[in-house]
mmCIF file of C-alpha atoms in Angstrom:
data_model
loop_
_atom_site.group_PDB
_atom_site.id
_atom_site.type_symbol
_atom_site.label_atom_id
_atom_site.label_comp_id
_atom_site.label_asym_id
_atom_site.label_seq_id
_atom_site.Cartn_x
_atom_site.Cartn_y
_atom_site.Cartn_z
ATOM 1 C CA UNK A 1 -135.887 51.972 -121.847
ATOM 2 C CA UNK A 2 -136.359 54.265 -124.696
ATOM 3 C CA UNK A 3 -135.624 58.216 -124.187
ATOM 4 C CA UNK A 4 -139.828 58.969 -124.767
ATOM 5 C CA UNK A 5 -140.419 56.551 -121.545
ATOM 6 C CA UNK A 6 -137.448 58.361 -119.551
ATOM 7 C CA UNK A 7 -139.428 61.472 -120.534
ATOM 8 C CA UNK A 8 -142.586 60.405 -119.045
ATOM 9 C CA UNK A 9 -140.777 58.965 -115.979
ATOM 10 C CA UNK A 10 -139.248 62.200 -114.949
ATOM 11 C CA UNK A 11 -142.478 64.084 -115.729
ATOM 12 C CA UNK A 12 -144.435 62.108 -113.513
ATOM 13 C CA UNK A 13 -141.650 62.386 -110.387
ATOM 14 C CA UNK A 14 -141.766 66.332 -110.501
ATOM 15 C CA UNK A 15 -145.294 67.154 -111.264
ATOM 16 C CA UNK A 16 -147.165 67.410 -108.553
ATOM 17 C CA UNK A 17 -149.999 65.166 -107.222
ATOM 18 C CA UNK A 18 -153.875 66.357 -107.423
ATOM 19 C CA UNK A 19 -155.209 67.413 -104.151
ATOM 20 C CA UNK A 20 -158.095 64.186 -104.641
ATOM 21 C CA UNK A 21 -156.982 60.876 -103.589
ATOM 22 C CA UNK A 22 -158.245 57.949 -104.672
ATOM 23 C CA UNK A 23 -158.916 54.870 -102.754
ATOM 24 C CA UNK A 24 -161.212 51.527 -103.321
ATOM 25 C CA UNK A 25 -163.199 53.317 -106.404
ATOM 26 C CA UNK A 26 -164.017 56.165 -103.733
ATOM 27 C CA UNK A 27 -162.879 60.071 -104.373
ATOM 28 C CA UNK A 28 -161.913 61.795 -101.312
ATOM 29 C CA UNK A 29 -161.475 65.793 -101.349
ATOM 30 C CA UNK A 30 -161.034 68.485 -98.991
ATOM 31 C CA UNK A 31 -164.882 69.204 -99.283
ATOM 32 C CA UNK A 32 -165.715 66.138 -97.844
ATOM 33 C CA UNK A 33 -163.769 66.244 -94.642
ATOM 34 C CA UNK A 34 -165.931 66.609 -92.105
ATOM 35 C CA UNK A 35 -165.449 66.088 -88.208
ATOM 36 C CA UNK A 36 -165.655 62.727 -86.875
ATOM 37 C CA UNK A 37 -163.167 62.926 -83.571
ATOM 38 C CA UNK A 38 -163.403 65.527 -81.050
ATOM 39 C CA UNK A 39 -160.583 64.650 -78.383
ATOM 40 C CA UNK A 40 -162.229 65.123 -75.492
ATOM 41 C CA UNK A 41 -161.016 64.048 -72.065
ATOM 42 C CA UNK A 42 -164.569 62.269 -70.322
ATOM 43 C CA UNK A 43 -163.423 63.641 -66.868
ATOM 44 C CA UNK A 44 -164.562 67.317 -68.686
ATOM 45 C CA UNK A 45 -167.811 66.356 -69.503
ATOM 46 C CA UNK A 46 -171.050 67.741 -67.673
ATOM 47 C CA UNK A 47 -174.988 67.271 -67.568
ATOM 48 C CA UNK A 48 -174.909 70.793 -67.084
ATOM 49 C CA UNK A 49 -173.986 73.978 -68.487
ATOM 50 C CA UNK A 50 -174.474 76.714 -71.150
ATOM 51 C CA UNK A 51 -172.991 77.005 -73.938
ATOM 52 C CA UNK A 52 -173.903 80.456 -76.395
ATOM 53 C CA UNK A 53 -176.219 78.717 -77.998
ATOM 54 C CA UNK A 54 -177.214 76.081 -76.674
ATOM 55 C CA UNK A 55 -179.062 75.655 -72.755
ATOM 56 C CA UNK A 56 -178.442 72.631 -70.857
ATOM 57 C CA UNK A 57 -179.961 73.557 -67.608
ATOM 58 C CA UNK A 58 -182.699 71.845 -66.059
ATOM 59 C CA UNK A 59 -186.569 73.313 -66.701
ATOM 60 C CA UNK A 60 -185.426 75.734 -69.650
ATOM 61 C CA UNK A 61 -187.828 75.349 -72.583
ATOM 62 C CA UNK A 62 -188.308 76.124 -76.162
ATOM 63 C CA UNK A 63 -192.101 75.966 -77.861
ATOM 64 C CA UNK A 64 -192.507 76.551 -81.585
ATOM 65 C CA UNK A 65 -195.496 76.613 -84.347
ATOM 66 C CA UNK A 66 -196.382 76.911 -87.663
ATOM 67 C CA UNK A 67 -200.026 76.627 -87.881
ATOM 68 C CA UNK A 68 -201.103 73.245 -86.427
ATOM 69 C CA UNK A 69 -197.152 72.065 -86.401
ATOM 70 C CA UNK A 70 -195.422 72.611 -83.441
ATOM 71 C CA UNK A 71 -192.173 71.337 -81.159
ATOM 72 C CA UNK A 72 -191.512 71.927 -77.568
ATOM 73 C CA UNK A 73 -187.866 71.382 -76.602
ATOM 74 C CA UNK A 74 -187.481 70.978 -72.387
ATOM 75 C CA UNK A 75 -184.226 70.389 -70.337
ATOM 76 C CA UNK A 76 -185.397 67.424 -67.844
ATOM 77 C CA UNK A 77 -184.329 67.320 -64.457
ATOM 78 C CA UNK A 78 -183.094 63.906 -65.258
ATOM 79 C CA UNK A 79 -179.559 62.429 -66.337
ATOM 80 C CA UNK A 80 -178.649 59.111 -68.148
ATOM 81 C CA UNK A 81 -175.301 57.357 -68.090
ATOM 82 C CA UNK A 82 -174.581 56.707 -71.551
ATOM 83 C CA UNK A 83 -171.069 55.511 -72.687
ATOM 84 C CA UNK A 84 -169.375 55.949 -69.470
ATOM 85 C CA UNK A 85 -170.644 59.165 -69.336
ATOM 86 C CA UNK A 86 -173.570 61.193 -67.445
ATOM 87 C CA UNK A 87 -175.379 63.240 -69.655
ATOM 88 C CA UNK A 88 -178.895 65.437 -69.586
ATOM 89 C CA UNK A 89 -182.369 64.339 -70.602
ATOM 90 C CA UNK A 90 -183.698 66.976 -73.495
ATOM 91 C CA UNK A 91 -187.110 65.862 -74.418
ATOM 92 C CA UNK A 92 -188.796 66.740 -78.003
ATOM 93 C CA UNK A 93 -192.296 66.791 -78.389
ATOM 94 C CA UNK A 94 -193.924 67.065 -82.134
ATOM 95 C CA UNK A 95 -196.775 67.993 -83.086
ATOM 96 C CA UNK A 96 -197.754 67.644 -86.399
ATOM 97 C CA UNK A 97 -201.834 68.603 -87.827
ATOM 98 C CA UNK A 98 -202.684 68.541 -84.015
ATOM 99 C CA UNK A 99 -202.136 65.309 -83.169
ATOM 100 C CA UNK A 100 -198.785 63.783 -81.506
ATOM 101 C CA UNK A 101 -195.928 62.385 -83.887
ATOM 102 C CA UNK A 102 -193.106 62.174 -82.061
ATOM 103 C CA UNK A 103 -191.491 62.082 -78.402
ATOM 104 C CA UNK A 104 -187.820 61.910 -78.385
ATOM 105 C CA UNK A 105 -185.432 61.669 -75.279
ATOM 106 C CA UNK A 106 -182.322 63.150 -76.294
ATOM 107 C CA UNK A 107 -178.967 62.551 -74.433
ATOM 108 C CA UNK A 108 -176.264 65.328 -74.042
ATOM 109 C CA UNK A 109 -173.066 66.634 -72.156
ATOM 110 C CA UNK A 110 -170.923 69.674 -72.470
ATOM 111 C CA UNK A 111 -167.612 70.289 -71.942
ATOM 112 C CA UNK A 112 -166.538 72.327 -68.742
ATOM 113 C CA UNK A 113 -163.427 73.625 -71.061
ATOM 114 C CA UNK A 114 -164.907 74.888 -73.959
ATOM 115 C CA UNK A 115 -168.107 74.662 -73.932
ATOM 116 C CA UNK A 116 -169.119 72.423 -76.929
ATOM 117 C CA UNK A 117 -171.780 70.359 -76.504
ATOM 118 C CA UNK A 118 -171.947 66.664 -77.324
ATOM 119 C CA UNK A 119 -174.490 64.361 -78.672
ATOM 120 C CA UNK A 120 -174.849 60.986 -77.284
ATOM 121 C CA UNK A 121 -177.883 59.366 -78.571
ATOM 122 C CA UNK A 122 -181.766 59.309 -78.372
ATOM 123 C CA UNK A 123 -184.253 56.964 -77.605
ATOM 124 C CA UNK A 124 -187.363 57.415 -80.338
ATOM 125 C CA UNK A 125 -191.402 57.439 -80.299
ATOM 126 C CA UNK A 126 -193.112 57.972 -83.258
ATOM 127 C CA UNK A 127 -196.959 57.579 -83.246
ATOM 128 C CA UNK A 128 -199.588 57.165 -85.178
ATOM 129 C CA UNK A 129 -203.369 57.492 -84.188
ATOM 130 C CA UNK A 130 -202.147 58.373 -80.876
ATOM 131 C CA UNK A 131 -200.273 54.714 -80.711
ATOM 132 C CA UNK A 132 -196.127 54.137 -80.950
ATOM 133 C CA UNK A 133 -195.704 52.604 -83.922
ATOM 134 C CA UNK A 134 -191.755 52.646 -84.286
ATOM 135 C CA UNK A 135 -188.672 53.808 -82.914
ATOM 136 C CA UNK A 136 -187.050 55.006 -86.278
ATOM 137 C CA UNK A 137 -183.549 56.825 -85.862
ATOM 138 C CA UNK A 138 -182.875 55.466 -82.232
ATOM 139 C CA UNK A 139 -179.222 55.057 -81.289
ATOM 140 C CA UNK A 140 -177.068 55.464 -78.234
ATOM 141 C CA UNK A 141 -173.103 55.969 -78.038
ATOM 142 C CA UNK A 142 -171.249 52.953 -77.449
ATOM 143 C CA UNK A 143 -173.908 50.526 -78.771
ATOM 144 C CA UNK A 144 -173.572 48.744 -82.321
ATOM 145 C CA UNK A 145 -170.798 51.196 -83.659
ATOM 146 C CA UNK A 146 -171.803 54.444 -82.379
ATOM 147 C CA UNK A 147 -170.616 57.131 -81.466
ATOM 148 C CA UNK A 148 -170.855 60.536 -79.724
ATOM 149 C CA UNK A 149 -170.861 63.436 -82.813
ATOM 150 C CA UNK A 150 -170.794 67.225 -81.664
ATOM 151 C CA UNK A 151 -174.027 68.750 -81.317
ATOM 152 C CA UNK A 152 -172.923 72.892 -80.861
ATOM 153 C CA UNK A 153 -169.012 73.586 -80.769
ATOM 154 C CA UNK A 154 -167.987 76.178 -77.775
ATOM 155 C CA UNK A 155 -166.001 78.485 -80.258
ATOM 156 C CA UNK A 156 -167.663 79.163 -83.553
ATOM 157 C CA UNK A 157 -165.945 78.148 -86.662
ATOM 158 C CA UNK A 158 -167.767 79.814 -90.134
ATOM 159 C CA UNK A 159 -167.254 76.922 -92.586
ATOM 160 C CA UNK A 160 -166.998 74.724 -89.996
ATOM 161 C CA UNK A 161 -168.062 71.093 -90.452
ATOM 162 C CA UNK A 162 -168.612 68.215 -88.259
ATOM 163 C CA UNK A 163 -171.221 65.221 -87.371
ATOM 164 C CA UNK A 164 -174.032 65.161 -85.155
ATOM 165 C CA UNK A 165 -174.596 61.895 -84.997
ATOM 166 C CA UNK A 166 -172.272 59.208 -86.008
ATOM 167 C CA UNK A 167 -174.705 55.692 -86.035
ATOM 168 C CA UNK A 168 -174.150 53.654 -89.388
ATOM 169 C CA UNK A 169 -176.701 53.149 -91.321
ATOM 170 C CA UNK A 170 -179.097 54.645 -88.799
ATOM 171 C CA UNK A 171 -178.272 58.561 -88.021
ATOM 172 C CA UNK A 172 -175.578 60.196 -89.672
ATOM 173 C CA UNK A 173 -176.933 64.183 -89.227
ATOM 174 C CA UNK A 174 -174.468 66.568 -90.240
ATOM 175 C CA UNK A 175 -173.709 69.858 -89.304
ATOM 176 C CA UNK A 176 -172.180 72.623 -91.561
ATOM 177 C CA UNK A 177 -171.563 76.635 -89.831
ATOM 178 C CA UNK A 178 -172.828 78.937 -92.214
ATOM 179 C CA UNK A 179 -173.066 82.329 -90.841
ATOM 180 C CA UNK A 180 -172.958 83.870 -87.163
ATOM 181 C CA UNK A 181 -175.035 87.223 -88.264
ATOM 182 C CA UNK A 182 -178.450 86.293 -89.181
ATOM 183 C CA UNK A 183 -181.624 88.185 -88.291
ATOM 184 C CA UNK A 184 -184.771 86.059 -87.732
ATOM 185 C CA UNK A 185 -188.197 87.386 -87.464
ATOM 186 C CA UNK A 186 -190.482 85.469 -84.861
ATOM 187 C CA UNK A 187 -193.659 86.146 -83.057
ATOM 188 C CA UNK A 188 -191.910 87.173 -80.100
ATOM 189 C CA UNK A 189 -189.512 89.423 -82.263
ATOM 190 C CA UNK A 190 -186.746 90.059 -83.994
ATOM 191 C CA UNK A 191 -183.408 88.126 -83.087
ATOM 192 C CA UNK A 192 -180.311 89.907 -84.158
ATOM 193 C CA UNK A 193 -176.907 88.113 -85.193
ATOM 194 C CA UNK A 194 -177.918 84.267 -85.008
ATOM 195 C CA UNK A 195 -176.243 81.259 -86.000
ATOM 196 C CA UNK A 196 -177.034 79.607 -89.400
ATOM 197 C CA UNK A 197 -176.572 76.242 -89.724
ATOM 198 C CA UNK A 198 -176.968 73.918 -92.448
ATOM 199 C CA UNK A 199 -177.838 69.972 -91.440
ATOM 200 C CA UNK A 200 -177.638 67.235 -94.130
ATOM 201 C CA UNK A 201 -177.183 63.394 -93.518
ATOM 202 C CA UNK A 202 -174.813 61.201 -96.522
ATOM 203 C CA UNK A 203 -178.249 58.220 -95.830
ATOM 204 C CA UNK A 204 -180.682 60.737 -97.213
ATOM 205 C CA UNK A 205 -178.204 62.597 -99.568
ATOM 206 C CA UNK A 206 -180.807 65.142 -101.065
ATOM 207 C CA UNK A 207 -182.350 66.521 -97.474
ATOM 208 C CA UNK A 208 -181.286 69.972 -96.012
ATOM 209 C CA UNK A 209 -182.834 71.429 -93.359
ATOM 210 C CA UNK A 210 -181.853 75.039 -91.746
ATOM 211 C CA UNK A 211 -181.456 75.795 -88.146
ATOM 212 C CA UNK A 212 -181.124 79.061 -86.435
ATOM 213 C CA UNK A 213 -179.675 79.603 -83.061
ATOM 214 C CA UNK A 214 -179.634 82.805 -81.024
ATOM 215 C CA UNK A 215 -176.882 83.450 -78.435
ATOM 216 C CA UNK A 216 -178.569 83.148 -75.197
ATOM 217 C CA UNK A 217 -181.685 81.641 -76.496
ATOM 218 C CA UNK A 218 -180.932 79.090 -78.385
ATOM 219 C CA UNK A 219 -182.834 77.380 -81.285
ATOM 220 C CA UNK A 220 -185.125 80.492 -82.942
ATOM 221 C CA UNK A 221 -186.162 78.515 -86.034
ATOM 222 C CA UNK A 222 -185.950 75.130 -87.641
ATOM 223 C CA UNK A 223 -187.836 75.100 -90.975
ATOM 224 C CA UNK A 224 -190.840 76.628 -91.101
ATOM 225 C CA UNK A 225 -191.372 76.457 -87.113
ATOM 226 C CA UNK A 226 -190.547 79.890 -85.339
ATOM 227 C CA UNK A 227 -189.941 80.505 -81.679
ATOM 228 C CA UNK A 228 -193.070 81.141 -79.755
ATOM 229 C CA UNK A 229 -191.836 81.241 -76.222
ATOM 230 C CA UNK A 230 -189.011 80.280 -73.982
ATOM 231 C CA UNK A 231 -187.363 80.528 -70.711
ATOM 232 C CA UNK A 232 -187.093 78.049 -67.311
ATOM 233 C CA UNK A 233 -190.333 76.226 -66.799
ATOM 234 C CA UNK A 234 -192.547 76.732 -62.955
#
């Protein structure tokens, strides 16, 4: 081996190696880690709770607008057993130019240690002239690859990065902490120090969609719909 390879050799043993790795033609960096495994124990899991922001006790409801758009968000008094695991009924109700779009039954449990709450599927309406016409982004955990994501962590992480929803190739929502000390304007007022969070999906690279949460409310504002009302139904 001539003394210009033996050069090169030792060069390439003590220089150190680039923080991106690169495996089957796909680059892999710190900034796209993102929370896949949660390691919970099932035997922790509730239908019931409340976490800071986010209300899983049955009758408490959310209503929103924005002009003829609106979303009403209600804690059912009803349970599921999905994945081995009992979890609460959260019903979504959209609105959209007066007329009904979608109706989705949303499945959820939260941990009696920490508090996080845990996504675990959703069955899907969406209608048209008043008629279902499909059940587009439907998935439940344990059925055709997926799995439970993390829908609101119990301890606040700024930066802080994790799925919603891991279904392949069906919902992939993502969830990324932003800020914990945001002030949101609504018709029922002004709500002081609220979660930001930032949702994207890798199937529908370009969307982004904003969420704000206030502790002890919940959801204030998603898009352009703002908090009208809330609070346990009659």
């Amino acid at each position: 081996m001539s003394k210009f390879c033996l050069v090169l050799v030792w060069v390439w043993l003590i220089m150190p190696m680039p923080a991106t790795v690169l495996c089957a033609d796909t680059q892999v960096t710190d900034s796209d880690k993102w929370t896949t495994d949660f390691g919970i124990d099932p035997s922790e899991l509730s239908s019931t709770g409340r976490n800071p922001y986010f209300i899983l006790e049955p009758g408490y409801q959310l209503y929103y607008e924005d002009g003829e758009d609106s979303l009403t968000i209600t804690v059912l008094d009803e349970t599921r057993r999905i994945d081995n695991i009992e979890t609460r009924v959260v019903e979504e109700r959209e609105i959209s130019e007066g007329e009904l779009a979608e109706v989705s039954r949303n499945f959820y449990a939260i941990s009696t240690r920490n508090n996080s709450v845990f996504y675990f599927g959703e069955e899907v309406d969406i209608y048209k002239d008043g008629k279902v016409v499909k059940h587009e982004g439907a998935w439940v955990s344990g059925q055709d690859g997926a799995r439970f994501g993390l829908m609101m962590p119990g301890q606040v992480l700024i930066g802080g990065r994790h799925y919603q929803e891991i279904a392949p190739g069906v919902a992939m929502d993502r969830a990324e902490i932003i800020s914990q000390d945001e002030t949101r304007d609504t018709p029922i007022g002004a709500f002081e120090h609220c979660l930001k969070v930032l949702e994207t999906t890798p199937l529908s690279p370009r969307e982004r969609e904003f969420k704000y949460y206030a502790p002890g409310v919940g959801l204030v504002q998603e898009q352009s719909l703002k908090l009208v009302r809330y609070g346990m139904t009659p």
